[in-house]
């Protein structure tokens, strides 16, 4: 629940932080997650990683492995849609969360170089979910209707 601290270029380029980023990617893949934020592995710094490696109807198109440092999101629309989310930090639950359908991402990459690009659909959802972790928020905080909150076995029973 802590608000994570930004990283400057020198900290980011240290071998300790570079190794930490590699560990985050490994952890995300080990748990079959599509994203991971540093606070989820107990480091209160503003780093998120994400990757949509497998195309599924619920996940839309693939998104390559991405590392964002000090990300800032700006909604590109007022439109929000609800869809299911889960989280490694709140295991075995699913719930419907409203998210902006498109956002602009301004951040640095793992080398400290600035990046800026738009994201839409599931990509935009993943980025909003992960960046919330940097401010100590989980998707439950964003749910407007808790009646959709479901244990995973129940979700899988009805989702299939
Ligand atoms: Ni999460």
JSON list of C-alpha atoms and ligand atoms in Angstrom, two decimals:
[
{"chain": "A", "resi": 1, "resn": "UNK", "atom": "CA", "xyz": [0.00, 0.00, 0.00]},
{"chain": "A", "resi": 2, "resn": "UNK", "atom": "CA", "xyz": [3.09, 2.26, 0.04]},
{"chain": "A", "resi": 3, "resn": "UNK", "atom": "CA", "xyz": [3.49, 4.84, -2.72]},
{"chain": "A", "resi": 4, "resn": "UNK", "atom": "CA", "xyz": [6.62, 3.79, -4.64]},
{"chain": "A", "resi": 5, "resn": "UNK", "atom": "CA", "xyz": [9.60, 6.09, -5.21]},
{"chain": "A", "resi": 6, "resn": "UNK", "atom": "CA", "xyz": [10.86, 7.22, -8.63]},
{"chain": "A", "resi": 7, "resn": "UNK", "atom": "CA", "xyz": [14.29, 6.04, -9.82]},
{"chain": "A", "resi": 8, "resn": "UNK", "atom": "CA", "xyz": [16.91, 8.33, -11.32]},
{"chain": "A", "resi": 9, "resn": "UNK", "atom": "CA", "xyz": [19.04, 7.27, -14.29]},
{"chain": "A", "resi": 10, "resn": "UNK", "atom": "CA", "xyz": [22.06, 6.36, -12.16]},
{"chain": "A", "resi": 11, "resn": "UNK", "atom": "CA", "xyz": [20.04, 4.12, -9.82]},
{"chain": "A", "resi": 12, "resn": "UNK", "atom": "CA", "xyz": [18.31, 2.54, -12.80]},
{"chain": "A", "resi": 13, "resn": "UNK", "atom": "CA", "xyz": [21.58, 1.69, -14.53]},
{"chain": "A", "resi": 14, "resn": "UNK", "atom": "CA", "xyz": [23.09, 0.04, -11.45]},
{"chain": "A", "resi": 15, "resn": "UNK", "atom": "CA", "xyz": [23.67, -3.69, -11.79]},
{"chain": "A", "resi": 16, "resn": "UNK", "atom": "CA", "xyz": [21.47, -4.31, -8.74]},
{"chain": "A", "resi": 17, "resn": "UNK", "atom": "CA", "xyz": [18.44, -2.64, -10.34]},
{"chain": "A", "resi": 18, "resn": "UNK", "atom": "CA", "xyz": [19.10, -4.23, -13.74]},
{"chain": "A", "resi": 19, "resn": "UNK", "atom": "CA", "xyz": [19.22, -7.65, -12.06]},
{"chain": "A", "resi": 20, "resn": "UNK", "atom": "CA", "xyz": [16.05, -6.82, -10.16]},
{"chain": "A", "resi": 21, "resn": "UNK", "atom": "CA", "xyz": [14.28, -6.05, -13.47]},
{"chain": "A", "resi": 22, "resn": "UNK", "atom": "CA", "xyz": [15.39, -9.43, -14.86]},
{"chain": "A", "resi": 23, "resn": "UNK", "atom": "CA", "xyz": [14.05, -11.10, -11.69]},
{"chain": "A", "resi": 24, "resn": "UNK", "atom": "CA", "xyz": [10.72, -9.29, -12.11]},
{"chain": "A", "resi": 25, "resn": "UNK", "atom": "CA", "xyz": [10.38, -10.61, -15.66]},
{"chain": "A", "resi": 26, "resn": "UNK", "atom": "CA", "xyz": [11.21, -14.13, -14.50]},
{"chain": "A", "resi": 27, "resn": "UNK", "atom": "CA", "xyz": [8.69, -13.93, -11.64]},
{"chain": "A", "resi": 28, "resn": "UNK", "atom": "CA", "xyz": [5.95, -12.62, -13.93]},
{"chain": "A", "resi": 29, "resn": "UNK", "atom": "CA", "xyz": [6.54, -15.49, -16.38]},
{"chain": "A", "resi": 30, "resn": "UNK", "atom": "CA", "xyz": [6.80, -18.11, -13.61]},
{"chain": "A", "resi": 31, "resn": "UNK", "atom": "CA", "xyz": [3.37, -17.11, -12.34]},
{"chain": "A", "resi": 32, "resn": "UNK", "atom": "CA", "xyz": [1.89, -16.86, -15.83]},
{"chain": "A", "resi": 33, "resn": "UNK", "atom": "CA", "xyz": [1.08, -13.21, -15.18]},
{"chain": "A", "resi": 34, "resn": "UNK", "atom": "CA", "xyz": [0.73, -10.57, -17.86]},
{"chain": "A", "resi": 35, "resn": "UNK", "atom": "CA", "xyz": [2.27, -7.90, -15.65]},
{"chain": "A", "resi": 36, "resn": "UNK", "atom": "CA", "xyz": [4.15, -7.25, -12.44]},
{"chain": "A", "resi": 37, "resn": "UNK", "atom": "CA", "xyz": [4.94, -4.10, -10.48]},
{"chain": "A", "resi": 38, "resn": "UNK", "atom": "CA", "xyz": [7.99, -3.76, -8.21]},
{"chain": "A", "resi": 39, "resn": "UNK", "atom": "CA", "xyz": [5.92, -3.23, -5.01]},
{"chain": "A", "resi": 40, "resn": "UNK", "atom": "CA", "xyz": [4.43, -6.70, -5.54]},
{"chain": "A", "resi": 41, "resn": "UNK", "atom": "CA", "xyz": [7.88, -8.15, -4.91]},
{"chain": "A", "resi": 42, "resn": "UNK", "atom": "CA", "xyz": [8.50, -5.83, -1.97]},
{"chain": "A", "resi": 43, "resn": "UNK", "atom": "CA", "xyz": [10.52, -3.05, -3.62]},
{"chain": "A", "resi": 44, "resn": "UNK", "atom": "CA", "xyz": [8.83, 0.34, -3.36]},
{"chain": "A", "resi": 45, "resn": "UNK", "atom": "CA", "xyz": [10.21, 1.70, -6.66]},
{"chain": "A", "resi": 46, "resn": "UNK", "atom": "CA", "xyz": [8.37, 2.82, -9.79]},
{"chain": "A", "resi": 47, "resn": "UNK", "atom": "CA", "xyz": [9.05, -0.06, -12.17]},
{"chain": "A", "resi": 48, "resn": "UNK", "atom": "CA", "xyz": [6.49, -2.22, -13.98]},
{"chain": "A", "resi": 49, "resn": "UNK", "atom": "CA", "xyz": [6.97, -5.04, -16.48]},
{"chain": "A", "resi": 50, "resn": "UNK", "atom": "CA", "xyz": [4.34, -6.59, -18.70]},
{"chain": "A", "resi": 51, "resn": "UNK", "atom": "CA", "xyz": [4.03, -9.01, -21.58]},
{"chain": "A", "resi": 52, "resn": "UNK", "atom": "CA", "xyz": [1.05, -10.53, -23.31]},
{"chain": "A", "resi": 53, "resn": "UNK", "atom": "CA", "xyz": [2.75, -13.60, -24.78]},
{"chain": "A", "resi": 54, "resn": "UNK", "atom": "CA", "xyz": [-0.31, -15.65, -25.63]},
{"chain": "A", "resi": 55, "resn": "UNK", "atom": "CA", "xyz": [-3.16, -14.42, -27.74]},
{"chain": "A", "resi": 56, "resn": "UNK", "atom": "CA", "xyz": [-6.52, -15.24, -26.15]},
{"chain": "A", "resi": 57, "resn": "UNK", "atom": "CA", "xyz": [-9.97, -13.83, -26.80]},
{"chain": "A", "resi": 58, "resn": "UNK", "atom": "CA", "xyz": [-9.93, -12.22, -23.35]},
{"chain": "A", "resi": 59, "resn": "UNK", "atom": "CA", "xyz": [-6.42, -10.82, -23.80]},
{"chain": "A", "resi": 60, "resn": "UNK", "atom": "CA", "xyz": [-6.60, -9.44, -27.34]},
{"chain": "A", "resi": 61, "resn": "UNK", "atom": "CA", "xyz": [-3.44, -9.15, -29.37]},
{"chain": "A", "resi": 62, "resn": "UNK", "atom": "CA", "xyz": [0.04, -9.93, -28.08]},
{"chain": "A", "resi": 63, "resn": "UNK", "atom": "CA", "xyz": [2.13, -7.22, -26.44]},
{"chain": "A", "resi": 64, "resn": "UNK", "atom": "CA", "xyz": [5.93, -7.65, -26.41]},
{"chain": "A", "resi": 65, "resn": "UNK", "atom": "CA", "xyz": [7.88, -7.65, -23.15]},
{"chain": "A", "resi": 66, "resn": "UNK", "atom": "CA", "xyz": [7.94, -4.08, -21.87]},
{"chain": "A", "resi": 67, "resn": "UNK", "atom": "CA", "xyz": [9.77, -2.48, -18.94]},
{"chain": "A", "resi": 68, "resn": "UNK", "atom": "CA", "xyz": [8.48, 0.92, -17.79]},
{"chain": "A", "resi": 69, "resn": "UNK", "atom": "CA", "xyz": [10.27, 3.09, -15.26]},
{"chain": "A", "resi": 70, "resn": "UNK", "atom": "CA", "xyz": [8.55, 6.09, -13.63]},
{"chain": "A", "resi": 71, "resn": "UNK", "atom": "CA", "xyz": [5.48, 5.69, -15.87]},
{"chain": "A", "resi": 72, "resn": "UNK", "atom": "CA", "xyz": [2.84, 8.41, -16.13]},
{"chain": "A", "resi": 73, "resn": "UNK", "atom": "CA", "xyz": [-0.50, 7.56, -17.71]},
{"chain": "A", "resi": 74, "resn": "UNK", "atom": "CA", "xyz": [-2.82, 10.06, -19.36]},
{"chain": "A", "resi": 75, "resn": "UNK", "atom": "CA", "xyz": [-6.30, 8.93, -20.45]},
{"chain": "A", "resi": 76, "resn": "UNK", "atom": "CA", "xyz": [-6.89, 9.58, -24.17]},
{"chain": "A", "resi": 77, "resn": "UNK", "atom": "CA", "xyz": [-10.65, 9.20, -23.80]},
{"chain": "A", "resi": 78, "resn": "UNK", "atom": "CA", "xyz": [-13.33, 9.56, -21.16]},
{"chain": "A", "resi": 79, "resn": "UNK", "atom": "CA", "xyz": [-14.62, 6.14, -22.14]},
{"chain": "A", "resi": 80, "resn": "UNK", "atom": "CA", "xyz": [-14.18, 3.32, -19.65]},
{"chain": "A", "resi": 81, "resn": "UNK", "atom": "CA", "xyz": [-15.21, -0.31, -20.01]},
{"chain": "A", "resi": 82, "resn": "UNK", "atom": "CA", "xyz": [-15.53, -3.05, -17.42]},
{"chain": "A", "resi": 83, "resn": "UNK", "atom": "CA", "xyz": [-13.72, -6.34, -17.78]},
{"chain": "A", "resi": 84, "resn": "UNK", "atom": "CA", "xyz": [-12.37, -9.09, -15.55]},
{"chain": "A", "resi": 85, "resn": "UNK", "atom": "CA", "xyz": [-9.11, -8.69, -13.67]},
{"chain": "A", "resi": 86, "resn": "UNK", "atom": "CA", "xyz": [-7.09, -10.73, -11.24]},
{"chain": "A", "resi": 87, "resn": "UNK", "atom": "CA", "xyz": [-3.86, -10.02, -9.40]},
{"chain": "A", "resi": 88, "resn": "UNK", "atom": "CA", "xyz": [-0.94, -12.04, -8.03]},
{"chain": "A", "resi": 89, "resn": "UNK", "atom": "CA", "xyz": [-1.09, -9.89, -4.88]},
{"chain": "A", "resi": 90, "resn": "UNK", "atom": "CA", "xyz": [-4.75, -10.72, -4.24]},
{"chain": "A", "resi": 91, "resn": "UNK", "atom": "CA", "xyz": [-4.71, -14.36, -5.32]},
{"chain": "A", "resi": 92, "resn": "UNK", "atom": "CA", "xyz": [-7.59, -16.57, -6.42]},
{"chain": "A", "resi": 93, "resn": "UNK", "atom": "CA", "xyz": [-10.10, -13.78, -7.01]},
{"chain": "A", "resi": 94, "resn": "UNK", "atom": "CA", "xyz": [-11.56, -12.16, -10.11]},
{"chain": "A", "resi": 95, "resn": "UNK", "atom": "CA", "xyz": [-13.65, -9.05, -10.43]},
{"chain": "A", "resi": 96, "resn": "UNK", "atom": "CA", "xyz": [-14.88, -6.62, -13.07]},
{"chain": "A", "resi": 97, "resn": "UNK", "atom": "CA", "xyz": [-12.99, -3.35, -13.14]},
{"chain": "A", "resi": 98, "resn": "UNK", "atom": "CA", "xyz": [-13.73, -0.21, -15.18]},
{"chain": "A", "resi": 99, "resn": "UNK", "atom": "CA", "xyz": [-10.65, 1.08, -17.06]},
{"chain": "A", "resi": 100, "resn": "UNK", "atom": "CA", "xyz": [-10.00, 3.72, -19.71]},
{"chain": "A", "resi": 101, "resn": "UNK", "atom": "CA", "xyz": [-10.04, 2.16, -23.17]},
{"chain": "A", "resi": 102, "resn": "UNK", "atom": "CA", "xyz": [-6.96, 4.10, -24.27]},
{"chain": "A", "resi": 103, "resn": "UNK", "atom": "CA", "xyz": [-4.13, 5.89, -22.46]},
{"chain": "A", "resi": 104, "resn": "UNK", "atom": "CA", "xyz": [-0.87, 7.56, -23.37]},
{"chain": "A", "resi": 105, "resn": "UNK", "atom": "CA", "xyz": [2.18, 6.17, -21.59]},
{"chain": "A", "resi": 106, "resn": "UNK", "atom": "CA", "xyz": [5.13, 8.43, -20.79]},
{"chain": "A", "resi": 107, "resn": "UNK", "atom": "CA", "xyz": [8.00, 6.66, -19.06]},
{"chain": "A", "resi": 108, "resn": "UNK", "atom": "CA", "xyz": [11.63, 5.62, -19.31]},
{"chain": "A", "resi": 109, "resn": "UNK", "atom": "CA", "xyz": [12.79, 2.26, -20.59]},
{"chain": "A", "resi": 110, "resn": "UNK", "atom": "CA", "xyz": [15.22, 0.10, -18.60]},
{"chain": "A", "resi": 111, "resn": "UNK", "atom": "CA", "xyz": [18.18, 2.11, -19.95]},
{"chain": "A", "resi": 112, "resn": "UNK", "atom": "CA", "xyz": [16.63, 5.39, -18.81]},
{"chain": "A", "resi": 113, "resn": "UNK", "atom": "CA", "xyz": [15.65, 6.50, -22.32]},
{"chain": "A", "resi": 114, "resn": "UNK", "atom": "CA", "xyz": [12.30, 8.31, -22.60]},
{"chain": "A", "resi": 115, "resn": "UNK", "atom": "CA", "xyz": [9.42, 6.47, -24.25]},
{"chain": "A", "resi": 116, "resn": "UNK", "atom": "CA", "xyz": [5.97, 7.75, -25.15]},
{"chain": "A", "resi": 117, "resn": "UNK", "atom": "CA", "xyz": [3.21, 5.85, -26.93]},
{"chain": "A", "resi": 118, "resn": "UNK", "atom": "CA", "xyz": [-0.50, 5.14, -26.79]},
{"chain": "A", "resi": 119, "resn": "UNK", "atom": "CA", "xyz": [-2.02, 1.87, -25.57]},
{"chain": "A", "resi": 120, "resn": "UNK", "atom": "CA", "xyz": [-5.55, 0.64, -26.15]},
{"chain": "A", "resi": 121, "resn": "UNK", "atom": "CA", "xyz": [-7.79, -2.28, -25.20]},
{"chain": "A", "resi": 122, "resn": "UNK", "atom": "CA", "xyz": [-6.28, -5.02, -23.06]},
{"chain": "A", "resi": 123, "resn": "UNK", "atom": "CA", "xyz": [-2.84, -3.39, -23.29]},
{"chain": "A", "resi": 124, "resn": "UNK", "atom": "CA", "xyz": [-4.29, -0.22, -21.76]},
{"chain": "A", "resi": 125, "resn": "UNK", "atom": "CA", "xyz": [-6.00, -2.29, -19.04]},
{"chain": "A", "resi": 126, "resn": "UNK", "atom": "CA", "xyz": [-2.78, -4.08, -18.08]},
{"chain": "A", "resi": 127, "resn": "UNK", "atom": "CA", "xyz": [-0.82, -0.83, -17.88]},
{"chain": "A", "resi": 128, "resn": "UNK", "atom": "CA", "xyz": [-3.47, 0.85, -15.70]},
{"chain": "A", "resi": 129, "resn": "UNK", "atom": "CA", "xyz": [-3.59, -2.18, -13.39]},
{"chain": "A", "resi": 130, "resn": "UNK", "atom": "CA", "xyz": [0.20, -2.34, -13.00]},
{"chain": "A", "resi": 131, "resn": "UNK", "atom": "CA", "xyz": [0.72, 1.40, -12.58]},
{"chain": "A", "resi": 132, "resn": "UNK", "atom": "CA", "xyz": [-1.92, 1.43, -9.82]},
{"chain": "A", "resi": 133, "resn": "UNK", "atom": "CA", "xyz": [0.40, -0.83, -7.80]},
{"chain": "A", "resi": 134, "resn": "UNK", "atom": "CA", "xyz": [2.99, 1.98, -7.84]},
{"chain": "A", "resi": 135, "resn": "UNK", "atom": "CA", "xyz": [0.50, 4.14, -5.95]},
{"chain": "A", "resi": 136, "resn": "UNK", "atom": "CA", "xyz": [-0.34, 1.37, -3.51]},
{"chain": "A", "resi": 137, "resn": "UNK", "atom": "CA", "xyz": [-3.66, 0.55, -5.17]},
{"chain": "A", "resi": 138, "resn": "UNK", "atom": "CA", "xyz": [-5.05, -2.84, -6.19]},
{"chain": "A", "resi": 139, "resn": "UNK", "atom": "CA", "xyz": [-7.92, -3.51, -8.60]},
{"chain": "A", "resi": 140, "resn": "UNK", "atom": "CA", "xyz": [-10.37, -4.01, -5.74]},
{"chain": "A", "resi": 141, "resn": "UNK", "atom": "CA", "xyz": [-10.02, -0.28, -5.03]},
{"chain": "A", "resi": 142, "resn": "UNK", "atom": "CA", "xyz": [-11.18, 0.45, -8.59]},
{"chain": "A", "resi": 143, "resn": "UNK", "atom": "CA", "xyz": [-14.21, -1.83, -8.61]},
{"chain": "A", "resi": 144, "resn": "UNK", "atom": "CA", "xyz": [-17.49, 0.07, -8.61]},
{"chain": "A", "resi": 145, "resn": "UNK", "atom": "CA", "xyz": [-19.67, -3.04, -8.22]},
{"chain": "A", "resi": 146, "resn": "UNK", "atom": "CA", "xyz": [-18.40, -5.65, -5.78]},
{"chain": "A", "resi": 147, "resn": "UNK", "atom": "CA", "xyz": [-21.17, -8.06, -6.79]},
{"chain": "A", "resi": 148, "resn": "UNK", "atom": "CA", "xyz": [-18.87, -9.36, -9.55]},
{"chain": "A", "resi": 149, "resn": "UNK", "atom": "CA", "xyz": [-16.11, -10.26, -7.07]},
{"chain": "A", "resi": 150, "resn": "UNK", "atom": "CA", "xyz": [-15.66, -14.00, -7.49]},
{"chain": "A", "resi": 151, "resn": "UNK", "atom": "CA", "xyz": [-13.41, -16.81, -6.29]},
{"chain": "A", "resi": 152, "resn": "UNK", "atom": "CA", "xyz": [-11.35, -18.22, -9.15]},
{"chain": "A", "resi": 153, "resn": "UNK", "atom": "CA", "xyz": [-12.92, -21.72, -9.25]},
{"chain": "A", "resi": 154, "resn": "UNK", "atom": "CA", "xyz": [-16.37, -20.13, -9.50]},
{"chain": "A", "resi": 155, "resn": "UNK", "atom": "CA", "xyz": [-15.14, -17.75, -12.20]},
{"chain": "A", "resi": 156, "resn": "UNK", "atom": "CA", "xyz": [-13.67, -20.62, -14.23]},
{"chain": "A", "resi": 157, "resn": "UNK", "atom": "CA", "xyz": [-16.91, -22.58, -13.91]},
{"chain": "A", "resi": 158, "resn": "UNK", "atom": "CA", "xyz": [-18.91, -19.82, -15.56]},
{"chain": "A", "resi": 159, "resn": "UNK", "atom": "CA", "xyz": [-16.29, -18.27, -17.81]},
{"chain": "A", "resi": 160, "resn": "UNK", "atom": "CA", "xyz": [-15.74, -21.42, -19.86]},
{"chain": "B", "resi": 1, "resn": "LIG", "atom": "NI1", "xyz": [-1.82, -6.76, -9.78]}
]
